[in-house]
Coordinates of C-alpha atoms in Angstrom, one line a residue:
M1 CA 60.8 78.5 38.5
I2 CA 61.0 74.7 38.2
K3 CA 64.5 73.6 37.4
E4 CA 63.5 70.6 35.2
V5 CA 61.9 70.9 31.8
I6 CA 58.3 69.6 31.8
I7 CA 57.4 67.3 28.9
V8 CA 53.8 67.6 27.7
E9 CA 51.9 66.5 24.7
G10 CA 50.6 69.7 23.1
K11 CA 50.4 73.5 23.0
M12 CA 47.4 73.7 25.2
D13 CA 49.1 71.6 27.8
V14 CA 52.0 74.1 27.9
A15 CA 49.4 76.9 28.5
A16 CA 47.9 75.0 31.4
V17 CA 51.3 74.3 33.0
R18 CA 52.3 77.9 32.7
R19 CA 49.0 79.0 34.4
A20 CA 50.1 76.8 37.3
V21 CA 53.8 77.2 37.6
E22 CA 56.8 79.0 36.1
A23 CA 58.5 76.3 34.0
D24 CA 59.9 75.6 30.6
C25 CA 58.1 72.9 28.6
I26 CA 58.8 70.7 25.6
I27 CA 55.9 69.4 23.4
T28 CA 56.0 65.8 22.2
D29 CA 53.3 66.6 19.6
G30 CA 51.4 63.5 20.6
F31 CA 52.8 60.0 20.1
R32 CA 54.8 61.0 17.0
L33 CA 57.9 62.2 19.0
R34 CA 59.7 63.6 16.0
S35 CA 63.4 63.7 15.9
A36 CA 63.5 67.4 16.7
A37 CA 61.4 66.8 19.9
I38 CA 63.7 63.9 20.9
K39 CA 66.7 66.1 20.4
N40 CA 65.3 68.8 22.6
I41 CA 64.2 66.4 25.2
R42 CA 67.7 64.8 25.3
A43 CA 69.3 68.2 25.7
A44 CA 67.0 69.1 28.6
Y45 CA 67.4 65.6 30.2
E46 CA 71.2 65.9 30.1
K47 CA 71.4 69.5 31.3
R48 CA 68.4 70.2 33.6
G49 CA 66.4 67.0 34.0
I50 CA 62.9 66.4 32.7
I51 CA 59.5 65.8 34.3
V52 CA 57.1 63.8 32.2
L53 CA 53.5 65.1 32.6
T54 CA 51.4 63.4 30.0
D55 CA 47.6 63.1 29.8
P56 CA 46.1 60.4 32.1
D57 CA 44.8 58.3 29.2
T58 CA 46.0 55.4 27.0
V59 CA 47.9 57.6 24.6
G60 CA 49.5 59.6 27.4
E61 CA 50.7 56.3 29.0
R62 CA 52.2 55.1 25.7
I63 CA 54.1 58.4 25.3
R64 CA 55.3 58.2 28.9
A65 CA 56.5 54.6 28.4
R66 CA 58.3 55.6 25.2
I67 CA 60.0 58.6 26.9
T68 CA 61.0 56.4 29.8
E69 CA 62.6 53.9 27.5
M70 CA 64.8 56.6 26.0
F71 CA 65.3 58.6 29.2
P72 CA 65.3 56.1 32.1
H73 CA 66.0 58.7 34.9
A74 CA 63.2 61.0 33.9
H75 CA 61.0 62.2 36.7
H76 CA 57.3 61.6 36.4
A77 CA 54.2 63.5 37.6
F78 CA 50.7 62.2 37.4
I79 CA 47.4 64.1 37.4
P80 CA 44.5 62.0 38.5
A81 CA 42.1 61.5 35.6
E82 CA 39.1 62.9 37.4
E83 CA 41.1 66.2 37.9
A84 CA 42.0 66.3 34.2
T85 CA 38.6 65.7 32.7
N86 CA 36.3 68.4 31.2
A87 CA 32.9 67.8 32.7
A88 CA 31.1 69.3 29.6
D89 CA 32.6 67.1 26.9
G90 CA 34.6 64.4 28.7
D91 CA 37.9 65.4 27.2
V92 CA 40.8 64.2 29.3
G93 CA 44.2 65.9 29.4
V94 CA 46.7 68.1 31.1
E95 CA 45.0 71.1 29.4
Q96 CA 41.7 70.3 31.3
A97 CA 43.4 70.3 34.7
S98 CA 43.2 73.2 37.1
P99 CA 46.4 75.0 38.1
A100 CA 46.0 73.5 41.6
A101 CA 45.8 69.9 40.2
I102 CA 49.0 70.6 38.1
R103 CA 50.8 72.0 41.1
A104 CA 49.7 69.0 43.2
A105 CA 51.0 66.6 40.6
L106 CA 54.3 68.4 40.4
A107 CA 54.6 68.4 44.2
Q108 CA 54.6 64.5 44.1
V109 CA 57.2 63.8 41.4
H110 CA 58.6 60.3 41.2
T111 CA 61.7 58.9 39.6
P112 CA 61.9 55.3 38.5
M113 CA 64.4 53.2 40.4
E114 CA 67.2 51.8 38.3
R115 CA 66.4 48.3 39.6
P116 CA 62.8 48.1 40.8
V117 CA 62.3 46.3 44.1
L118 CA 59.5 43.8 44.0
L119 CA 58.1 44.9 47.4
F120 CA 54.5 44.6 46.3
S121 CA 52.7 41.7 44.6
M122 CA 49.2 41.0 43.3
R123 CA 48.5 39.5 46.7
D124 CA 48.8 43.1 48.1
M125 CA 46.5 44.4 45.4
I126 CA 43.9 41.8 46.2
A127 CA 44.2 42.2 50.0
H128 CA 43.5 45.9 49.7
G129 CA 40.7 45.6 47.2
L130 CA 42.7 47.1 44.3
T131 CA 41.9 44.3 42.0
G132 CA 39.2 41.7 41.9
A133 CA 36.7 43.8 43.8
S134 CA 33.7 45.6 42.3
D135 CA 35.1 49.0 43.4
A136 CA 38.8 48.2 42.6
A137 CA 39.2 50.8 39.9
A138 CA 37.8 53.6 42.2
R139 CA 40.1 52.4 45.1
R140 CA 43.1 52.4 42.8
A141 CA 42.2 55.9 41.7
R142 CA 42.0 57.2 45.3
L143 CA 45.2 55.4 46.3
G144 CA 46.9 56.7 43.2
R145 CA 45.9 60.2 44.0
R146 CA 47.3 59.9 47.6
L147 CA 50.6 58.3 46.5
G148 CA 51.0 60.6 43.4
L149 CA 50.9 57.6 41.0
G150 CA 47.8 58.6 39.0
F151 CA 45.2 56.1 37.8
A152 CA 46.1 52.8 36.2
N153 CA 44.9 49.3 35.7
A154 CA 45.9 46.8 38.3
K155 CA 49.0 45.6 36.5
T156 CA 50.3 49.1 35.7
F157 CA 49.5 50.3 39.2
L158 CA 51.5 47.4 40.7
R159 CA 54.4 48.2 38.4
R160 CA 54.3 51.8 39.5
L161 CA 54.3 50.8 43.2
N162 CA 57.5 48.8 42.7
T163 CA 59.2 51.1 40.2
Y164 CA 58.7 54.5 42.0
G165 CA 60.0 53.4 45.3
I166 CA 56.8 53.5 47.3
T167 CA 57.5 52.1 50.8
R168 CA 55.4 49.6 52.6
E169 CA 54.7 52.2 55.2
E170 CA 53.5 54.8 52.6
F171 CA 51.4 52.2 50.9
T172 CA 49.8 50.9 54.2
A173 CA 49.1 54.4 55.5
A174 CA 47.5 55.5 52.3
A175 CA 45.5 52.3 51.9
E176 CA 44.2 52.5 55.5
E177 CA 42.9 56.0 54.7
L178 CA 40.7 54.5 52.0

């Protein structure tokens, strides 16, 4: 049983998480984040801790950002978009992910640092072909999978590198594997 409560967007996400691990979940009901959901998340945050596991899409990122504003010490898990996409209809979400993909994401949980260290810059992103190259998005996706940061545009990826305490050694080792 996972100690923290996992925050997901909907009922089907809860079902997917429970196929993968034994855990309690709270539903945000999308971007709405009603007062009852916030109250439940706050109680879980204060008593057990929370892991934010939102869909790897724009709305999921907005929900994640909103939860992070309210609960700055929340843990975060990211499922790579390609592992959370239904091949038949292109739907993207936690509910589309396999139990193995969910377990892998939960095995690489990150917690934002109180004061992010600006260890990485756009120079690093350019030097490793993570921005400004024709295959930059694919390279960020592969590196994000290795580091447990999920997929993001260059600016968000850089922020995640600096916010989640990725070390220069971790970054270099993962980038060299590309």
